[in-house]
Amino acid sequence: MDRKDSHLTLCLTAPVELGAGDASGFGGLRFEHDALPEVDRAAVTTETELLGKRLAAPLVVGAMTGGTPRAGELNQRLAKAAEACGVGFALGSQRRMLEDPSTRATFAVREVAPGLRLLFGNVGAVQLNYGVGAAEVRRLVEAVGCDAFNFHLNPLQEAIQPEGDTRFAGLVARLREVAPAVGVPVLLKEVGAGISRATALKIRELPVAGVETAGVGGTSWARIESLRTADPVQRSTGELFARWGIPTAESVATCRAVLPDRVVIASGGIRNGIEAAKALALGADAVALALPLLKAAERSTEEAVLALRRVIEELRTAMFVTGCRTVPELRLRPLVRARDLTAQEPA
Ligand SMILES: Cc1cc2nc3c(=O)[nH]c(=O)nc-3n(C[C@H](O)[C@H](O)[C@H](O)COP(=O)(O)O)c2cc1C
C-alpha cells in the first residue's frame, strides 16, 4: 500500500495516540476558576490574528495528508470545515507533488475552499539534503497558493521508518539558506516528539517566522512506523521510543521563552478547548489539532465542522470562566499546578 494511505489506515484504526492529558503535560495544570468573571459571555471573542491573517479562533487543522485520491478527499473535507469555521488549515507533506505533479489536485484545497483564511504548505526539512532546494519549495508554494510553509522535523520518525531519510547533518545551514527564498513565512514543526530548548536555540538563529511544537501527548510517529515495519528490531525500537520527546505543555513554554518574538503554534495531543486554552496561557499564539479532526473528516465534512465548533465553544467557555474577553487576555492568565489535596500533611 502507498505510504500515505498506510499512515491513514493505521491512524484511523490502530492505537497510535498516547492519550490522556498527562502525556502532553496539560493534565497537571489548571486555571483558577473565577466565579465573578466580570465579563458578559456574549462579549467573549475568540477572534485572533495569526501570520497577518484574521481567524475566527486561534486554531489550525494540523498538517496531515495529500498525494493519493483518499488523501485528497480528506483534504477537501478538512479544508471546507476549516473554511466554514474561519480557522487555519495545513496541508500534509507535498513531497509527492515533486515526484508526481499529477497529484497536485489532492493538495489544491483553495479550489474547493476559496474562503480559507490561512493555508500552510509542507515538506520534510530533511528533503533539503536529498536534492530539494528553494526553487522546488517555491513551486510547491505557488502550486497550492499557500500563505505560509511548514518544514517538518522528524528525525525519530525517519529513524524508525523502514525507508526513512536520515541524513540530517548540515540541515541548519540548508534551512538558513532556503527559508528566506521560499517566498512566504516559514515555520519549523515536529511531528510528535516536540521542540526542546536545545532545538529552539538553534531555530532562534534561523530566518524563520516560528515553530509548531507537535510535542509528546498525541499521535506517536515512532509507534506508527513501528507498526508498519516487518523488522522485529525496528519494531521494538519504535515502541520503546513511542513516548520519547518533550511533552507538549513543556515544549510550548520553552519555545515561548526562547523565541519571544516568533509565532508559536502548540500541537501534540491537544484534544479539547480547555487544553487549547492552557496552551495559549503558556504562550502559544494558536493551537493545531491533527488526528481527532482526521477521524471526524473520515466520517464527513459536517462531522469535521462539529469537531472544530466543539473546540471553539470549549475555548470560549474557558475564557468566560477565567474572566477573559479576548485571546490576548487569556495569554496573560496564570496556570497553577494541580495539587493532590488528600496528600497534604495535617497542619
Ligand atoms: C494521518 C497523519 C498524517 C500526518 N502527516 C504529516 C505530514 O505530512 N507532515 C507533517 O508535518 N506532519 C504530519 N502529521 C503530524 C501532525 O501534523 C501533528 O504534528 C501530530 O499528529 C501531532 O498532533 P495530534 O496529536 O493532534 O495528532 C500527520 C499526522 C497524522 C495524524
mmCIF file of C-alpha atoms and ligand atoms in Angstrom:
data_model
loop_
_atom_site.group_PDB
_atom_site.id
_atom_site.type_symbol
_atom_site.label_atom_id
_atom_site.label_comp_id
_atom_site.label_asym_id
_atom_site.label_seq_id
_atom_site.Cartn_x
_atom_site.Cartn_y
_atom_site.Cartn_z
ATOM 1 C CA MET A 1 0.000 0.000 0.000
ATOM 2 C CA ASP A 2 1.129 3.576 -0.660
ATOM 3 C CA ARG A 3 2.912 5.037 2.405
ATOM 4 C CA LYS A 4 0.477 7.940 2.854
ATOM 5 C CA ASP A 5 -2.516 5.604 2.634
ATOM 6 C CA SER A 6 -0.939 3.122 5.049
ATOM 7 C CA HIS A 7 -0.391 6.018 7.503
ATOM 8 C CA LEU A 8 -4.049 6.996 7.129
ATOM 9 C CA THR A 9 -5.262 3.443 7.701
ATOM 10 C CA LEU A 10 -3.101 2.992 10.800
ATOM 11 C CA CYS A 11 -4.086 6.394 12.219
ATOM 12 C CA LEU A 12 -7.776 5.581 11.739
ATOM 13 C CA THR A 13 -7.693 2.019 13.058
ATOM 14 C CA ALA A 14 -4.716 1.377 15.389
ATOM 15 C CA PRO A 15 -3.966 2.761 18.884
ATOM 16 C CA VAL A 16 -1.448 5.356 17.657
ATOM 17 C CA GLU A 17 -2.314 8.021 20.240
ATOM 18 C CA LEU A 18 -0.659 8.203 23.639
ATOM 19 C CA GLY A 19 -3.932 9.575 25.004
ATOM 20 C CA ALA A 20 -4.846 11.272 28.283
ATOM 21 C CA GLY A 21 -3.847 14.841 29.167
ATOM 22 C CA ASP A 22 -0.990 13.533 31.278
ATOM 23 C CA ALA A 23 1.352 12.547 28.463
ATOM 24 C CA SER A 24 1.048 16.055 26.974
ATOM 25 C CA GLY A 25 1.617 17.697 30.374
ATOM 26 C CA PHE A 26 -1.679 19.644 30.379
ATOM 27 C CA GLY A 27 -3.318 17.342 32.955
ATOM 28 C CA GLY A 28 -1.078 18.668 35.732
ATOM 29 C CA LEU A 29 -2.033 22.295 35.096
ATOM 30 C CA ARG A 30 -5.247 24.145 35.788
ATOM 31 C CA PHE A 31 -6.689 27.653 35.615
ATOM 32 C CA GLU A 32 -8.041 29.469 38.649
ATOM 33 C CA HIS A 33 -11.789 29.362 38.142
ATOM 34 C CA ASP A 34 -13.326 32.845 38.525
ATOM 35 C CA ALA A 35 -16.845 32.786 39.969
ATOM 36 C CA LEU A 36 -17.010 36.571 39.471
ATOM 37 C CA PRO A 37 -15.629 36.858 35.953
ATOM 38 C CA GLU A 38 -16.810 40.482 35.384
ATOM 39 C CA VAL A 39 -17.377 39.801 31.706
ATOM 40 C CA ASP A 40 -20.535 39.038 29.699
ATOM 41 C CA ARG A 41 -20.353 35.731 27.887
ATOM 42 C CA ALA A 42 -21.657 37.444 24.739
ATOM 43 C CA ALA A 43 -18.658 39.784 24.841
ATOM 44 C CA VAL A 44 -16.103 36.951 24.811
ATOM 45 C CA THR A 45 -14.393 36.760 21.409
ATOM 46 C CA THR A 46 -12.032 34.030 20.200
ATOM 47 C CA GLU A 47 -11.011 36.080 17.138
ATOM 48 C CA THR A 48 -7.323 36.383 16.615
ATOM 49 C CA GLU A 49 -4.603 37.276 14.126
ATOM 50 C CA LEU A 50 -2.034 34.703 13.039
ATOM 51 C CA LEU A 51 0.728 35.412 10.500
ATOM 52 C CA GLY A 52 -1.156 38.537 9.446
ATOM 53 C CA LYS A 53 -4.455 36.695 8.806
ATOM 54 C CA ARG A 54 -7.652 37.187 10.773
ATOM 55 C CA LEU A 55 -9.039 33.906 12.193
ATOM 56 C CA ALA A 56 -12.348 33.289 14.000
ATOM 57 C CA ALA A 57 -10.364 31.322 16.619
ATOM 58 C CA PRO A 58 -6.671 30.595 17.265
ATOM 59 C CA LEU A 59 -6.970 27.155 15.686
ATOM 60 C CA VAL A 60 -5.358 25.308 12.793
ATOM 61 C CA VAL A 61 -6.253 21.955 11.263
ATOM 62 C CA GLY A 62 -2.861 20.247 11.680
ATOM 63 C CA ALA A 63 -0.706 19.058 8.758
ATOM 64 C CA MET A 64 -1.717 15.574 7.660
ATOM 65 C CA THR A 65 -2.218 14.479 4.168
ATOM 66 C CA GLY A 66 -2.365 14.659 0.378
ATOM 67 C CA GLY A 67 -0.934 12.703 -2.530
ATOM 68 C CA THR A 68 -3.494 9.931 -3.077
ATOM 69 C CA PRO A 69 -7.187 10.048 -4.042
ATOM 70 C CA ARG A 70 -8.231 9.071 -0.496
ATOM 71 C CA ALA A 71 -5.955 11.730 0.997
ATOM 72 C CA GLY A 72 -7.284 14.279 -1.495
ATOM 73 C CA GLU A 73 -10.879 13.638 -0.423
ATOM 74 C CA LEU A 74 -9.915 14.030 3.260
ATOM 75 C CA ASN A 75 -8.020 17.266 2.476
ATOM 76 C CA GLN A 76 -11.109 18.646 0.737
ATOM 77 C CA ARG A 77 -13.372 17.834 3.686
ATOM 78 C CA LEU A 78 -10.923 19.254 6.230
ATOM 79 C CA ALA A 79 -10.346 22.417 4.195
ATOM 80 C CA LYS A 80 -14.088 23.002 3.784
ATOM 81 C CA ALA A 81 -14.527 22.561 7.549
ATOM 82 C CA ALA A 82 -11.676 24.992 8.272
ATOM 83 C CA GLU A 83 -13.207 27.491 5.833
ATOM 84 C CA ALA A 84 -16.663 27.148 7.426
ATOM 85 C CA CYS A 85 -15.227 27.742 10.927
ATOM 86 C CA GLY A 86 -12.803 30.523 9.912
ATOM 87 C CA VAL A 87 -9.680 28.701 11.143
ATOM 88 C CA GLY A 88 -6.343 27.826 9.527
ATOM 89 C CA PHE A 89 -5.566 24.671 7.532
ATOM 90 C CA ALA A 90 -2.241 22.889 6.997
ATOM 91 C CA LEU A 91 -1.503 20.500 4.140
ATOM 92 C CA GLY A 92 0.452 17.289 4.722
ATOM 93 C CA SER A 93 3.801 16.694 3.068
ATOM 94 C CA GLN A 94 3.774 17.829 -0.562
ATOM 95 C CA ARG A 95 6.817 15.709 -1.408
ATOM 96 C CA ARG A 96 4.690 13.538 -3.691
ATOM 97 C CA MET A 97 3.954 16.612 -5.815
ATOM 98 C CA LEU A 98 7.665 16.957 -6.601
ATOM 99 C CA GLU A 99 7.868 13.334 -7.738
ATOM 100 C CA ASP A 100 4.489 13.249 -9.479
ATOM 101 C CA PRO A 101 2.971 16.655 -10.392
ATOM 102 C CA SER A 102 -0.335 14.952 -11.283
ATOM 103 C CA THR A 103 -1.014 14.616 -7.517
ATOM 104 C CA ARG A 104 -1.411 18.417 -7.282
ATOM 105 C CA ALA A 105 -5.222 18.124 -7.303
ATOM 106 C CA THR A 106 -5.097 16.236 -3.974
ATOM 107 C CA PHE A 107 -3.497 19.327 -2.364
ATOM 108 C CA ALA A 108 -5.344 22.073 -4.299
ATOM 109 C CA VAL A 109 -7.779 22.868 -1.495
ATOM 110 C CA ARG A 110 -8.214 26.535 -2.423
ATOM 111 C CA GLU A 111 -10.283 25.323 -5.366
ATOM 112 C CA VAL A 112 -12.903 23.813 -3.045
ATOM 113 C CA ALA A 113 -12.459 26.221 -0.117
ATOM 114 C CA PRO A 114 -11.739 29.634 -1.676
ATOM 115 C CA GLY A 115 -12.545 31.427 1.589
ATOM 116 C CA LEU A 116 -9.796 29.615 3.522
ATOM 117 C CA ARG A 117 -8.151 32.307 5.652
ATOM 118 C CA LEU A 118 -4.721 30.776 6.256
ATOM 119 C CA LEU A 119 -3.174 27.865 4.325
ATOM 120 C CA PHE A 120 0.157 26.198 5.150
ATOM 121 C CA GLY A 121 2.239 24.157 2.689
ATOM 122 C CA ASN A 122 4.535 21.359 3.920
ATOM 123 C CA VAL A 123 7.602 19.289 3.149
ATOM 124 C CA GLY A 124 10.163 17.440 5.274
ATOM 125 C CA ALA A 125 13.178 19.627 6.104
ATOM 126 C CA VAL A 126 15.426 16.604 5.547
ATOM 127 C CA GLN A 127 14.448 16.678 1.867
ATOM 128 C CA LEU A 128 16.763 19.727 1.625
ATOM 129 C CA ASN A 129 19.550 17.126 1.982
ATOM 130 C CA TYR A 130 18.038 14.930 -0.740
ATOM 131 C CA GLY A 131 18.024 17.316 -3.697
ATOM 132 C CA VAL A 132 15.152 19.678 -2.821
ATOM 133 C CA GLY A 133 16.097 23.377 -2.939
ATOM 134 C CA ALA A 134 14.446 26.803 -2.760
ATOM 135 C CA ALA A 135 13.188 26.589 -6.359
ATOM 136 C CA GLU A 136 11.333 23.318 -5.675
ATOM 137 C CA VAL A 137 9.808 24.641 -2.440
ATOM 138 C CA ARG A 138 8.699 27.842 -4.213
ATOM 139 C CA ARG A 139 6.996 25.668 -6.821
ATOM 140 C CA LEU A 140 5.130 23.843 -4.033
ATOM 141 C CA VAL A 141 4.044 27.184 -2.545
ATOM 142 C CA GLU A 142 2.845 28.554 -5.877
ATOM 143 C CA ALA A 143 1.063 25.342 -6.903
ATOM 144 C CA VAL A 144 -1.292 25.483 -3.914
ATOM 145 C CA GLY A 145 -1.294 29.241 -3.146
ATOM 146 C CA CYS A 146 -0.319 28.820 0.499
ATOM 147 C CA ASP A 147 0.239 31.760 2.881
ATOM 148 C CA ALA A 148 2.967 30.096 4.978
ATOM 149 C CA PHE A 149 5.119 26.976 4.726
ATOM 150 C CA ASN A 150 5.868 24.246 7.281
ATOM 151 C CA PHE A 151 9.116 22.313 7.113
ATOM 152 C CA HIS A 152 8.645 19.240 9.291
ATOM 153 C CA LEU A 153 11.472 17.995 11.518
ATOM 154 C CA ASN A 154 11.018 14.266 12.127
ATOM 155 C CA PRO A 155 14.339 12.534 12.870
ATOM 156 C CA LEU A 156 12.727 9.965 15.169
ATOM 157 C CA GLN A 157 10.054 9.045 12.617
ATOM 158 C CA GLU A 158 12.620 8.709 9.817
ATOM 159 C CA ALA A 159 14.837 6.578 12.098
ATOM 160 C CA ILE A 160 12.065 4.021 12.654
ATOM 161 C CA GLN A 161 10.603 4.184 9.120
ATOM 162 C CA PRO A 162 11.852 1.250 7.044
ATOM 163 C CA GLU A 163 12.596 3.544 4.077
ATOM 164 C CA GLY A 164 13.494 6.569 6.240
ATOM 165 C CA ASP A 165 15.616 9.538 5.090
ATOM 166 C CA THR A 166 18.071 10.033 7.944
ATOM 167 C CA ARG A 167 20.811 12.331 6.555
ATOM 168 C CA PHE A 168 20.156 15.198 8.991
ATOM 169 C CA ALA A 169 23.720 16.585 9.141
ATOM 170 C CA GLY A 170 24.047 20.156 7.837
ATOM 171 C CA LEU A 171 20.289 20.862 7.884
ATOM 172 C CA VAL A 172 20.597 24.033 9.969
ATOM 173 C CA ALA A 173 22.788 25.596 7.263
ATOM 174 C CA ARG A 174 20.429 24.383 4.495
ATOM 175 C CA LEU A 175 17.435 25.910 6.306
ATOM 176 C CA ARG A 176 19.331 29.193 6.751
ATOM 177 C CA GLU A 177 19.906 29.311 3.005
ATOM 178 C CA VAL A 178 16.487 28.129 1.788
ATOM 179 C CA ALA A 179 13.997 29.673 4.272
ATOM 180 C CA PRO A 180 14.352 33.293 3.075
ATOM 181 C CA ALA A 181 13.919 32.194 -0.558
ATOM 182 C CA VAL A 182 10.612 30.343 -0.086
ATOM 183 C CA GLY A 183 8.502 33.480 -0.683
ATOM 184 C CA VAL A 184 6.141 33.070 2.309
ATOM 185 C CA PRO A 185 6.797 32.893 6.088
ATOM 186 C CA VAL A 186 8.435 29.599 7.105
ATOM 187 C CA LEU A 187 7.657 27.587 10.244
ATOM 188 C CA LEU A 188 9.506 24.554 11.569
ATOM 189 C CA LYS A 189 7.398 21.822 13.114
ATOM 190 C CA GLU A 190 7.982 18.493 14.784
ATOM 191 C CA VAL A 191 5.525 15.653 14.217
ATOM 192 C CA GLY A 192 5.014 14.404 17.790
ATOM 193 C CA ALA A 193 8.338 14.401 19.666
ATOM 194 C CA GLY A 194 8.350 18.129 20.447
ATOM 195 C CA ILE A 195 10.765 21.053 20.155
ATOM 196 C CA SER A 196 13.231 21.134 23.046
ATOM 197 C CA ARG A 197 15.208 24.085 24.412
ATOM 198 C CA ALA A 198 18.328 22.911 22.547
ATOM 199 C CA THR A 199 16.386 22.795 19.255
ATOM 200 C CA ALA A 200 14.674 26.138 19.913
ATOM 201 C CA LEU A 201 18.081 27.753 20.498
ATOM 202 C CA LYS A 202 19.218 26.570 17.036
ATOM 203 C CA ILE A 203 15.945 27.756 15.491
ATOM 204 C CA ARG A 204 16.410 31.194 17.089
ATOM 205 C CA GLU A 205 19.390 31.768 14.803
ATOM 206 C CA LEU A 206 17.381 30.925 11.661
ATOM 207 C CA PRO A 207 15.356 33.294 9.453
ATOM 208 C CA VAL A 208 12.029 31.603 10.194
ATOM 209 C CA ALA A 209 8.702 33.046 11.365
ATOM 210 C CA GLY A 210 8.079 30.451 14.056
ATOM 211 C CA VAL A 211 7.545 26.895 15.201
ATOM 212 C CA GLU A 212 4.819 24.334 15.782
ATOM 213 C CA THR A 213 5.685 22.219 18.818
ATOM 214 C CA ALA A 214 3.966 18.893 17.931
ATOM 215 C CA GLY A 215 5.047 17.585 21.316
ATOM 216 C CA VAL A 216 4.541 14.265 23.062
ATOM 217 C CA GLY A 217 0.984 13.503 24.101
ATOM 218 C CA GLY A 218 -0.969 12.696 20.964
ATOM 219 C CA THR A 219 -0.154 10.862 17.760
ATOM 220 C CA SER A 220 3.082 8.893 18.113
ATOM 221 C CA TRP A 221 5.002 8.558 14.857
ATOM 222 C CA ALA A 222 7.536 6.221 16.437
ATOM 223 C CA ARG A 223 4.624 3.901 17.174
ATOM 224 C CA ILE A 224 3.068 4.293 13.712
ATOM 225 C CA GLU A 225 6.333 3.458 11.940
ATOM 226 C CA SER A 226 6.911 0.607 14.402
ATOM 227 C CA LEU A 227 3.560 -0.861 13.361
ATOM 228 C CA ARG A 228 4.500 -0.539 9.679
ATOM 229 C CA THR A 229 7.864 -2.264 9.768
ATOM 230 C CA ALA A 230 8.371 -6.016 9.336
ATOM 231 C CA ASP A 231 11.795 -5.907 11.010
ATOM 232 C CA PRO A 232 11.398 -7.070 14.648
ATOM 233 C CA VAL A 233 14.321 -4.936 15.860
ATOM 234 C CA GLN A 234 12.951 -1.747 14.233
ATOM 235 C CA ARG A 235 9.534 -2.635 15.602
ATOM 236 C CA SER A 236 10.663 -2.918 19.225
ATOM 237 C CA THR A 237 12.848 0.187 18.854
ATOM 238 C CA GLY A 238 9.822 2.177 17.600
ATOM 239 C CA GLU A 239 7.704 1.000 20.523
ATOM 240 C CA LEU A 240 10.447 1.844 23.022
ATOM 241 C CA PHE A 241 10.556 5.388 21.595
ATOM 242 C CA ALA A 242 6.762 5.787 21.373
ATOM 243 C CA ARG A 243 6.778 8.292 24.283
ATOM 244 C CA TRP A 244 10.186 9.799 23.535
ATOM 245 C CA GLY A 245 10.394 13.563 23.402
ATOM 246 C CA ILE A 246 9.165 16.753 25.028
ATOM 247 C CA PRO A 247 5.608 16.855 26.403
ATOM 248 C CA THR A 248 3.580 19.482 24.544
ATOM 249 C CA ALA A 249 2.948 21.774 27.544
ATOM 250 C CA GLU A 250 6.683 21.897 28.297
ATOM 251 C CA SER A 251 7.578 22.435 24.645
ATOM 252 C CA VAL A 252 5.150 25.373 24.356
ATOM 253 C CA ALA A 253 6.529 27.105 27.466
ATOM 254 C CA THR A 254 10.121 26.501 26.324
ATOM 255 C CA CYS A 255 9.531 27.742 22.768
ATOM 256 C CA ARG A 256 7.798 30.877 24.057
ATOM 257 C CA ALA A 257 10.714 31.613 26.422
ATOM 258 C CA VAL A 258 13.459 31.005 23.830
ATOM 259 C CA LEU A 259 11.593 32.539 20.869
ATOM 260 C CA PRO A 260 9.763 35.527 22.402
ATOM 261 C CA ASP A 261 9.169 37.318 19.098
ATOM 262 C CA ARG A 262 8.266 34.363 16.866
ATOM 263 C CA VAL A 263 4.996 32.600 16.214
ATOM 264 C CA VAL A 264 4.489 29.545 18.439
ATOM 265 C CA ILE A 265 1.777 27.097 17.443
ATOM 266 C CA ALA A 266 1.030 24.482 20.099
ATOM 267 C CA SER A 267 0.241 20.942 18.991
ATOM 268 C CA GLY A 268 0.637 17.329 20.007
ATOM 269 C CA GLY A 269 -2.231 15.690 21.860
ATOM 270 C CA ILE A 270 -4.414 18.785 22.221
ATOM 271 C CA ARG A 271 -7.878 17.288 22.325
ATOM 272 C CA ASN A 272 -10.299 19.920 23.657
ATOM 273 C CA GLY A 273 -10.797 23.637 24.231
ATOM 274 C CA ILE A 274 -9.538 23.533 27.836
ATOM 275 C CA GLU A 275 -6.184 22.116 26.699
ATOM 276 C CA ALA A 276 -6.162 24.688 23.876
ATOM 277 C CA ALA A 277 -6.762 27.470 26.453
ATOM 278 C CA LYS A 278 -3.911 26.129 28.613
ATOM 279 C CA ALA A 279 -1.563 26.095 25.607
ATOM 280 C CA LEU A 280 -2.478 29.729 24.848
ATOM 281 C CA ALA A 281 -1.915 30.685 28.508
ATOM 282 C CA LEU A 282 1.541 29.068 28.275
ATOM 283 C CA GLY A 283 2.337 31.474 25.452
ATOM 284 C CA ALA A 284 1.154 29.847 22.212
ATOM 285 C CA ASP A 285 -0.283 32.113 19.508
ATOM 286 C CA ALA A 286 -2.535 29.337 18.221
ATOM 287 C CA VAL A 287 -3.182 25.629 18.550
ATOM 288 C CA ALA A 288 -3.230 22.834 15.959
ATOM 289 C CA LEU A 289 -5.105 19.540 16.193
ATOM 290 C CA ALA A 290 -4.469 16.713 13.744
ATOM 291 C CA LEU A 291 -5.695 13.163 14.416
ATOM 292 C CA PRO A 292 -9.085 13.958 16.038
ATOM 293 C CA LEU A 293 -10.001 16.082 13.021
ATOM 294 C CA LEU A 294 -8.901 13.343 10.610
ATOM 295 C CA LYS A 295 -11.191 10.893 12.408
ATOM 296 C CA ALA A 296 -14.077 13.352 12.155
ATOM 297 C CA ALA A 297 -13.399 14.094 8.457
ATOM 298 C CA GLU A 298 -13.301 10.360 7.706
ATOM 299 C CA ARG A 299 -16.979 10.368 8.685
ATOM 300 C CA SER A 300 -17.992 13.584 6.867
ATOM 301 C CA THR A 301 -17.288 17.283 6.343
ATOM 302 C CA GLU A 302 -20.156 18.040 8.752
ATOM 303 C CA GLU A 303 -18.516 15.944 11.487
ATOM 304 C CA ALA A 304 -15.254 17.857 10.961
ATOM 305 C CA VAL A 305 -17.167 21.142 11.292
ATOM 306 C CA LEU A 306 -18.788 19.871 14.517
ATOM 307 C CA ALA A 307 -15.399 18.805 15.928
ATOM 308 C CA LEU A 308 -13.974 22.278 15.277
ATOM 309 C CA ARG A 309 -17.079 24.034 16.629
ATOM 310 C CA ARG A 310 -16.836 21.941 19.796
ATOM 311 C CA VAL A 311 -13.225 23.014 20.448
ATOM 312 C CA ILE A 312 -14.078 26.678 19.788
ATOM 313 C CA GLU A 313 -17.083 26.519 22.139
ATOM 314 C CA GLU A 314 -14.967 24.883 24.878
ATOM 315 C CA LEU A 315 -12.264 27.530 24.429
ATOM 316 C CA ARG A 316 -14.856 30.306 24.663
ATOM 317 C CA THR A 317 -16.256 28.772 27.864
ATOM 318 C CA ALA A 318 -12.771 28.520 29.406
ATOM 319 C CA MET A 319 -12.231 32.193 28.545
ATOM 320 C CA PHE A 320 -15.553 33.189 30.153
ATOM 321 C CA VAL A 321 -14.933 31.374 33.451
ATOM 322 C CA THR A 322 -11.437 32.830 33.732
ATOM 323 C CA GLY A 323 -12.757 36.328 33.076
ATOM 324 C CA CYS A 324 -11.080 36.796 29.675
ATOM 325 C CA ARG A 325 -12.807 38.769 26.956
ATOM 326 C CA THR A 326 -10.071 38.333 24.338
ATOM 327 C CA VAL A 327 -7.335 35.855 23.387
ATOM 328 C CA PRO A 328 -4.539 38.312 24.396
ATOM 329 C CA GLU A 329 -6.123 38.470 27.886
ATOM 330 C CA LEU A 330 -6.185 34.652 28.067
ATOM 331 C CA ARG A 331 -2.492 34.560 27.147
ATOM 332 C CA LEU A 332 -1.755 36.539 30.333
ATOM 333 C CA ARG A 333 -3.721 34.223 32.653
ATOM 334 C CA PRO A 334 -1.520 32.235 35.045
ATOM 335 C CA LEU A 335 -1.854 28.476 35.308
ATOM 336 C CA VAL A 336 -1.423 26.711 38.608
ATOM 337 C CA ARG A 337 -0.082 23.217 39.228
ATOM 338 C CA ALA A 338 -2.934 20.887 40.150
ATOM 339 C CA ARG A 339 -2.374 19.698 43.735
ATOM 340 C CA ASP A 340 -3.403 16.467 45.333
ATOM 341 C CA LEU A 341 -5.175 17.841 48.435
ATOM 342 C CA THR A 342 -5.540 14.388 50.009
ATOM 343 C CA ALA A 343 -1.755 14.077 50.077
ATOM 344 C CA GLN A 344 -1.362 17.160 52.281
ATOM 345 C CA GLU A 345 0.090 16.839 55.761
ATOM 346 C CA PRO A 346 -2.282 17.989 58.547
ATOM 347 C CA ALA A 347 -1.408 21.459 59.949
HETATM 348 C C1 LIG B 1 -2.520 10.949 9.423
HETATM 349 C C2 LIG B 1 -1.474 11.957 9.798
HETATM 350 C C3 LIG B 1 -0.558 12.365 8.852
HETATM 351 C C4 LIG B 1 0.418 13.316 9.156
HETATM 352 N N1 LIG B 1 1.258 13.756 8.169
HETATM 353 C C5 LIG B 1 2.079 14.816 8.423
HETATM 354 C C6 LIG B 1 2.813 15.418 7.370
HETATM 355 O O1 LIG B 1 2.756 15.006 6.213
HETATM 356 N N2 LIG B 1 3.608 16.493 7.670
HETATM 357 C C7 LIG B 1 3.687 16.988 8.954
HETATM 358 O O2 LIG B 1 4.372 17.983 9.166
HETATM 359 N N3 LIG B 1 3.018 16.420 9.966
HETATM 360 C C8 LIG B 1 2.205 15.359 9.735
HETATM 361 N N4 LIG B 1 1.466 14.818 10.758
HETATM 362 C C9 LIG B 1 1.717 15.270 12.147
HETATM 363 C C10 LIG B 1 0.700 16.281 12.636
HETATM 364 O O3 LIG B 1 0.780 17.492 11.915
HETATM 365 C C11 LIG B 1 0.907 16.590 14.137
HETATM 366 O O4 LIG B 1 2.137 17.262 14.308
HETATM 367 C C12 LIG B 1 0.901 15.358 15.030
HETATM 368 O O5 LIG B 1 -0.024 14.405 14.545
HETATM 369 C C13 LIG B 1 0.544 15.686 16.480
HETATM 370 O O6 LIG B 1 -0.759 16.229 16.586
HETATM 371 P P1 LIG B 1 -2.022 15.374 17.094
HETATM 372 O O7 LIG B 1 -1.624 14.708 18.371
HETATM 373 O O8 LIG B 1 -3.115 16.381 17.257
HETATM 374 O O9 LIG B 1 -2.340 14.359 16.025
HETATM 375 C C14 LIG B 1 0.491 13.852 10.473
HETATM 376 C C15 LIG B 1 -0.443 13.424 11.436
HETATM 377 C C16 LIG B 1 -1.412 12.497 11.118
HETATM 378 C C17 LIG B 1 -2.383 12.080 12.179
#
